[in-house]
Short mmCIF file of C-alpha atoms and ligand atoms in Angstrom, two decimals:
data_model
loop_
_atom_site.label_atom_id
_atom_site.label_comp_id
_atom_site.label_asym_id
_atom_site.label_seq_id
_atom_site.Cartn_x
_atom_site.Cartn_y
_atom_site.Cartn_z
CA UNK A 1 64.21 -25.96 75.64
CA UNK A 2 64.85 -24.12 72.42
CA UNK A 3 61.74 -21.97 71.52
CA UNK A 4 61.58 -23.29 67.85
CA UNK A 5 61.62 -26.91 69.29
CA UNK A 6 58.46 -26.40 71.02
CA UNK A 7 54.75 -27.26 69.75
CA UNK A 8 53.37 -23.66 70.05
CA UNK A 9 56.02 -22.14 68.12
CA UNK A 10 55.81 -24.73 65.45
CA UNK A 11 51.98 -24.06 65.38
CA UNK A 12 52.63 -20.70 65.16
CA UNK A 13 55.20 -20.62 62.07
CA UNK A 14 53.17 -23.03 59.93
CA UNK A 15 50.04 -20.53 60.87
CA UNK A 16 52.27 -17.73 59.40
CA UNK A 17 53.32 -20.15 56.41
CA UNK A 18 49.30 -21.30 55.80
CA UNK A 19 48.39 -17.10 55.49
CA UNK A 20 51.39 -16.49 53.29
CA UNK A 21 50.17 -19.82 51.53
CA UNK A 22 46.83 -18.22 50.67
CA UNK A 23 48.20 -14.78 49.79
CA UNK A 24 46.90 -12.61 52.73
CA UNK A 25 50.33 -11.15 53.53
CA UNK A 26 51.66 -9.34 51.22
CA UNK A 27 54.95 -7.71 51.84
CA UNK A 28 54.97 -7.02 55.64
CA UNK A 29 50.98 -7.03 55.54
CA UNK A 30 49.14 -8.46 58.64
CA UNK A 31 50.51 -9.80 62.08
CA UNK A 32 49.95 -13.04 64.24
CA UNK A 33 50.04 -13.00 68.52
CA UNK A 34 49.89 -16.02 70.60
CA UNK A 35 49.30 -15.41 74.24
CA UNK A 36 51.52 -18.46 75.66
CA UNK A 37 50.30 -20.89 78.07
CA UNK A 38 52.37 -20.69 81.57
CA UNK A 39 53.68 -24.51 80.87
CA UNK A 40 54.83 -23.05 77.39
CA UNK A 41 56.75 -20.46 79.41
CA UNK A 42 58.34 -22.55 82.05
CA UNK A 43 59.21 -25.12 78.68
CA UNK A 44 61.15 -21.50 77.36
CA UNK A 45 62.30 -19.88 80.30
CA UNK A 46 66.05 -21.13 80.02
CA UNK A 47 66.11 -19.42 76.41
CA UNK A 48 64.38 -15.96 77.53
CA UNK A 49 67.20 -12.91 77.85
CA UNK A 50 66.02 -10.25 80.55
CA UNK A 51 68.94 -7.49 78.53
CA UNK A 52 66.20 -5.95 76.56
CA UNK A 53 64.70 -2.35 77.56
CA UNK A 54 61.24 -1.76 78.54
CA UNK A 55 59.01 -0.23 75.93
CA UNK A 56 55.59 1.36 76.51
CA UNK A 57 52.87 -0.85 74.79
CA UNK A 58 50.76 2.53 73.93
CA UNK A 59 48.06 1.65 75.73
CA UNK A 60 47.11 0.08 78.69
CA UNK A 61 46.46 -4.00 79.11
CA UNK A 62 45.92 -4.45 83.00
CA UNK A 63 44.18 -7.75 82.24
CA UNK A 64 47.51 -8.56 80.78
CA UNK A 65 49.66 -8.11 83.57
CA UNK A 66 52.69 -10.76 83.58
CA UNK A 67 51.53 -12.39 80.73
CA UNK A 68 54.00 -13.85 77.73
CA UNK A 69 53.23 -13.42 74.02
CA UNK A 70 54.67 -14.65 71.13
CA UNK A 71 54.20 -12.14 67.84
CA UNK A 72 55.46 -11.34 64.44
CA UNK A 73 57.87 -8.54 64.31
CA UNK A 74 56.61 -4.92 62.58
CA UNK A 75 57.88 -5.22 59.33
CA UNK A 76 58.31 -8.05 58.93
CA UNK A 77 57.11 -10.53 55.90
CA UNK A 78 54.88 -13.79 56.52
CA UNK A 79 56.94 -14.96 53.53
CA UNK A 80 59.92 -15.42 55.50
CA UNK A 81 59.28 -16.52 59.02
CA UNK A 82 59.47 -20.38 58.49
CA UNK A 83 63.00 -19.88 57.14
CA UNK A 84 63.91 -17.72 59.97
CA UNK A 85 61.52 -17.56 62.87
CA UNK A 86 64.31 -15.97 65.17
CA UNK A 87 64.51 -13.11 62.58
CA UNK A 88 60.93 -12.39 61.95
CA UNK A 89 58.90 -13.06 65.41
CA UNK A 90 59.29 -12.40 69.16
CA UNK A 91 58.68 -13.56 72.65
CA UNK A 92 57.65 -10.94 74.48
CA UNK A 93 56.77 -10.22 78.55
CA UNK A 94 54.00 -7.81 79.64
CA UNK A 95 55.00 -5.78 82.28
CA UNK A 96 53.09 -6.02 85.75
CA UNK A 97 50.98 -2.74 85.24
CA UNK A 98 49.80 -3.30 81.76
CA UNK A 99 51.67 -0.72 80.43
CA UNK A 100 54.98 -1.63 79.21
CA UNK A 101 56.16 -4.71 77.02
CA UNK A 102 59.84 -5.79 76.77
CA UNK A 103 61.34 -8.57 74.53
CA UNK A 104 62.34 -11.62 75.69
CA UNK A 105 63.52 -13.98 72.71
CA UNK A 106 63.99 -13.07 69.15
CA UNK A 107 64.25 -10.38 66.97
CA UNK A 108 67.86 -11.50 66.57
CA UNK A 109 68.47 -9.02 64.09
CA UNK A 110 67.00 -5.84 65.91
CA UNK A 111 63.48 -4.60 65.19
CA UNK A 112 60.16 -4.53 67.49
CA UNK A 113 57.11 -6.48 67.38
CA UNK A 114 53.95 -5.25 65.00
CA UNK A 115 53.28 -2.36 64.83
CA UNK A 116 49.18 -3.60 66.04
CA UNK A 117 50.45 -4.56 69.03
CA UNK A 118 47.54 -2.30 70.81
CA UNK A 119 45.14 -3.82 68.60
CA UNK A 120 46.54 -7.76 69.55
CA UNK A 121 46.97 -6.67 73.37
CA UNK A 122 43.58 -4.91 73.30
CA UNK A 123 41.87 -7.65 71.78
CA UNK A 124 43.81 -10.60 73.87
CA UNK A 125 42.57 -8.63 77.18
CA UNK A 126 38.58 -8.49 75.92
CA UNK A 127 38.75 -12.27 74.69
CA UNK A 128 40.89 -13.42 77.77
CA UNK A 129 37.62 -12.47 79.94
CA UNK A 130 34.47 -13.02 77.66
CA UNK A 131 36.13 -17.24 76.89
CA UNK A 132 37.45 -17.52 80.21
CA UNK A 133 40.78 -17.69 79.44
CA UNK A 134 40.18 -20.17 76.13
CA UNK A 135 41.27 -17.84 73.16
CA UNK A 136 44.92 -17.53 72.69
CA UNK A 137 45.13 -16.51 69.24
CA UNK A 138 44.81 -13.39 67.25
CA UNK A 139 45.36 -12.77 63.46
CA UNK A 140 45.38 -10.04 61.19
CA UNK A 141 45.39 -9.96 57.39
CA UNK A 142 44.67 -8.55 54.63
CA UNK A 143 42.62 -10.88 52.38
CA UNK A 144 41.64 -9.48 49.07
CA UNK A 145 37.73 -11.03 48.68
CA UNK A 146 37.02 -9.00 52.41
CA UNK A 147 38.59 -6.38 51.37
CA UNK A 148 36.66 -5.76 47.70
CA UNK A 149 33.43 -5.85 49.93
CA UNK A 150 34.03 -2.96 52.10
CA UNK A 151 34.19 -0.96 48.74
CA UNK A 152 30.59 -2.42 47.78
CA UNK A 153 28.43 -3.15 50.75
CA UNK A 154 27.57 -0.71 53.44
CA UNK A 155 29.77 -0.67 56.61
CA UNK A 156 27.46 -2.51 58.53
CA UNK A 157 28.28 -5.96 61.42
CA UNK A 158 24.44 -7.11 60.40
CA UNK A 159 25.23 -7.04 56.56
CA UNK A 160 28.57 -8.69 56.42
CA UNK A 161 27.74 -11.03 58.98
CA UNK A 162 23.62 -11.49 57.23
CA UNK A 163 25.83 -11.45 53.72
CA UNK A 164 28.69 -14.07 54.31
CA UNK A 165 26.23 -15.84 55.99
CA UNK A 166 24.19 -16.91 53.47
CA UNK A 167 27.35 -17.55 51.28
CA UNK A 168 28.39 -20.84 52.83
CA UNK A 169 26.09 -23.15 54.51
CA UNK A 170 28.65 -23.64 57.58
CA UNK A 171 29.16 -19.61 58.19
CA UNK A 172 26.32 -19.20 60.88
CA UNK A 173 27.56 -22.93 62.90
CA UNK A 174 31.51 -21.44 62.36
CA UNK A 175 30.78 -17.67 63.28
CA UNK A 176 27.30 -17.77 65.00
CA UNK A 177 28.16 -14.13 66.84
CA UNK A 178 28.64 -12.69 63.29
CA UNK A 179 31.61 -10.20 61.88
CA UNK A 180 31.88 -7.07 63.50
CA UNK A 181 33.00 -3.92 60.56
CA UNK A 182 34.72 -0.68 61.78
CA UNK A 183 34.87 2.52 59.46
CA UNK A 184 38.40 3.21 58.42
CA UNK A 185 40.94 4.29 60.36
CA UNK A 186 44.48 5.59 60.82
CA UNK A 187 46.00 1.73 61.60
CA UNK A 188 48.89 0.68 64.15
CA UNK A 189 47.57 2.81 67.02
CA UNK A 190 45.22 2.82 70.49
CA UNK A 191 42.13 4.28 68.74
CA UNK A 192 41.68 1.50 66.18
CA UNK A 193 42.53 -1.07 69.34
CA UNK A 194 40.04 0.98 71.03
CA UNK A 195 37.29 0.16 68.59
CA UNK A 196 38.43 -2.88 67.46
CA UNK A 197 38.71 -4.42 70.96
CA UNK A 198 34.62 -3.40 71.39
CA UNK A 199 33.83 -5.27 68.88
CA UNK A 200 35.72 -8.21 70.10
CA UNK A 201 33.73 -7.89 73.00
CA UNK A 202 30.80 -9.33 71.03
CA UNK A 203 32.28 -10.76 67.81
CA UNK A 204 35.09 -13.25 66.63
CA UNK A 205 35.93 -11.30 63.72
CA UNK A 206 36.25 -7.44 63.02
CA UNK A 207 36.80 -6.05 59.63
CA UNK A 208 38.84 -3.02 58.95
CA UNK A 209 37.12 -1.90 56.29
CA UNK A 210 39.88 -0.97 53.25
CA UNK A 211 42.28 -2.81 55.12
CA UNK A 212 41.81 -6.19 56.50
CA UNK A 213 40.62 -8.68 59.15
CA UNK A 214 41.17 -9.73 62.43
CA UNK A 215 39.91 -13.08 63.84
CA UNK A 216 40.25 -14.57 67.46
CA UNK A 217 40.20 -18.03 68.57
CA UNK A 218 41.54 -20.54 71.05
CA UNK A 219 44.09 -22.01 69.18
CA UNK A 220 45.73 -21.91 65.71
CA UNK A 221 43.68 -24.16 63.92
CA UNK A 222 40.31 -22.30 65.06
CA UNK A 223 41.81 -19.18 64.30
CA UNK A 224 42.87 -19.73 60.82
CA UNK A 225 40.07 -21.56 59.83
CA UNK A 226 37.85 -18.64 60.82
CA UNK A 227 39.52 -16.38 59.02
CA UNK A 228 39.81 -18.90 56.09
CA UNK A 229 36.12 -19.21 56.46
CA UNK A 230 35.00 -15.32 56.11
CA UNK A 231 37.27 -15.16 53.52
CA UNK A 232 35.83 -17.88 51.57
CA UNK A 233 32.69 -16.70 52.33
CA UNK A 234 33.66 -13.03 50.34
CA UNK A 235 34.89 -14.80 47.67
CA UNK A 236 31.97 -16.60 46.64
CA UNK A 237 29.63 -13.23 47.30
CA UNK A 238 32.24 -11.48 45.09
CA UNK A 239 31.86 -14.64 42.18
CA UNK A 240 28.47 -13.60 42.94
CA UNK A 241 27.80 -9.95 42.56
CA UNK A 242 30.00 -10.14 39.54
CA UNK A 243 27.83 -12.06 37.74
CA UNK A 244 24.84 -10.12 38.25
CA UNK A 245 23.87 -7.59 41.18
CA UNK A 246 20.92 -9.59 42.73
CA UNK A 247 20.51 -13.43 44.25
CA UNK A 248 17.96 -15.21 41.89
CA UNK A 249 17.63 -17.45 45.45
CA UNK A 250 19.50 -17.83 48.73
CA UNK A 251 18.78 -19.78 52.62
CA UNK A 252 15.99 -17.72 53.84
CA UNK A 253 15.77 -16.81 57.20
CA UNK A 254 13.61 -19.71 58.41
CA UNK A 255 16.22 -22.07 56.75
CA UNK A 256 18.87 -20.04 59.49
CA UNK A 257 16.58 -21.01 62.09
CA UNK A 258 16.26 -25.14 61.30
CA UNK A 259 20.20 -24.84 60.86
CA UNK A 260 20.65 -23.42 64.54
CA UNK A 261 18.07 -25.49 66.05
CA UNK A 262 19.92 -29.13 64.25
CA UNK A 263 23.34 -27.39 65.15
CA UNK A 264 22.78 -26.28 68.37
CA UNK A 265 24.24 -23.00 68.19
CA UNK A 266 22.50 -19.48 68.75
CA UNK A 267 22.02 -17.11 65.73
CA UNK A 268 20.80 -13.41 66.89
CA UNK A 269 17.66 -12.26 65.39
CA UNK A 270 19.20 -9.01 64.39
CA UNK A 271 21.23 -10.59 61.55
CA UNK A 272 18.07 -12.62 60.18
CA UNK A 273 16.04 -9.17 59.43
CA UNK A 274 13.72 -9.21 56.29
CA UNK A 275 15.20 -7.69 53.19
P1 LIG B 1 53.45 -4.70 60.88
O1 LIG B 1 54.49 -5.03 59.85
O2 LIG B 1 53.89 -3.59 61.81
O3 LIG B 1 52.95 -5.93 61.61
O4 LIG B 1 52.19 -4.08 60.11
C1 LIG B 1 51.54 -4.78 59.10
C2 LIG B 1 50.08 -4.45 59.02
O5 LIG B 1 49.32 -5.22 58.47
C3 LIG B 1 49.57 -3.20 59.63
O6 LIG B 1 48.18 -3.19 59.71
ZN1 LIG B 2 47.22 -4.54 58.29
#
């Protein structure tokens, strides 16, 4: 079957459509990866090439072993991958050590995939174990309202998460874990997977503070609505700080607690801390 016929890759160039939509790539800013079900790759295997070299994934994904991937290309611009898909994304193949990636389908036009590959392999390995197997999906980009905070609040998972939180009523019931915020870093490379992929361990979303976002999730629609979430989230808080510095009243911490107990979901006590 051709690749672009099927439903993942359709759900996968609308996803890159929906962030271009809402202005969180500009240029060649943020990346998509879609760890591919084994009846997507048997539905695909007639229109996977085997010419392409080996290249070393630059770290090491053992978890991964064997396992297919479908990712925007480094470079590339959200803007364009609906009109071209075969231009701007990639199948690719994990080799059987964990080590090595190779391309199996697109790229048509030469180039590799993102340049955050370790970060999306990295991540897909953690979230492969701690959901069983249920999250597929990992995005990254750069939305402007997350972004502004990580000038303005300290660098801290309990205040984002404690933050955002309180900025939409749904926050806690769509990210109970909370965010996860790393320092900044020298992008594209193991050491930000490295620290990125810890907080995965424990969070759905990590913010690279100065830079960006990355959210996990089982499937497209979970994963961009998170991420549309936290960034609505920031927006409000930023409506909010620049109209004066403090709340005159927010959902108190007992308020978190009824909400968790009606919608059955688990809120840790270390992000409902006096202020
Ligand atoms: P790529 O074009 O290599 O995906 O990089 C974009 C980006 O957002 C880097 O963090
Ligand atoms: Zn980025």
């Amino acid at each position: 079957m051709n690749v672009l016929d099927t439903k993942f890759a359709q759900g996968f160039v609308r996803m890159c459509e929906d962030g271009w939509n809402q202005g969180w790539h500009e240029r060649n800013g943020g990346n998509l990866s879609y760890r591919m079900k084994p009846e997507d790759v048997e539905e695909v295997r007639d229109a996977l090439s085997t010419d392409k070299a080996w290249n070393p994934i630059g770290t090491s994904v053992p978890e991964l072993a064997g396992e297919y991937f479908m990712v925007t290309g480094s470079g590339k611009y959200f803007r364009n991958v609906s009109l071209d898909p075969a231009d701007t994304t990639c199948i690719i193949e994990v080799d059987e050590k964990g080590e090595q990636y190779r391309i199996r389908w697109g790229l048509v036009n030469g180039g590799q995939p993102t340049s955050e590959l370790p970060s999306h392999l990295m991540n897909h390995e953690v979230k492969k174990n701690v959901s069983q197997g249920r999250h597929r999906v990992i995005y990254h980009a750069h939305p402007a309202n997350v972004i502004a905070l990580t000038f303005v609040l300290p660098l801290d998972s309990a205040v984002f998460t404690r933050e955002l939180w309180e900025m939409v009523t749904e926050c806690p019931v769509v990210f109970p874990a909370g965010i996860g915020v790393a320092g900044w870093m020298v992008p594209g490379g193991r050491k930000i997977a490295v620290v990125t992929s810890g907080l995965m361990k424990e969070y759905d979303v990590a913010i690279w503070a100065h830079h960006g976002m990355f959210c996990s999730g089982e499937d497209f629609d979970l994963t961009f609505g998170l991420m549309h979430t936290v960034e609505k989230a920031a927006e409000i808080l930023v409506k909010v700080l620049s109209m004066r510095p403090d709340k005159r009243q927010t959902v108190t911490t007992d308020e978190f607690r009824s909400l968790a107990a009606d919608f059955h979901v688990t809120l840790p006590e270390k992000f409902l801390y006096e202020k």
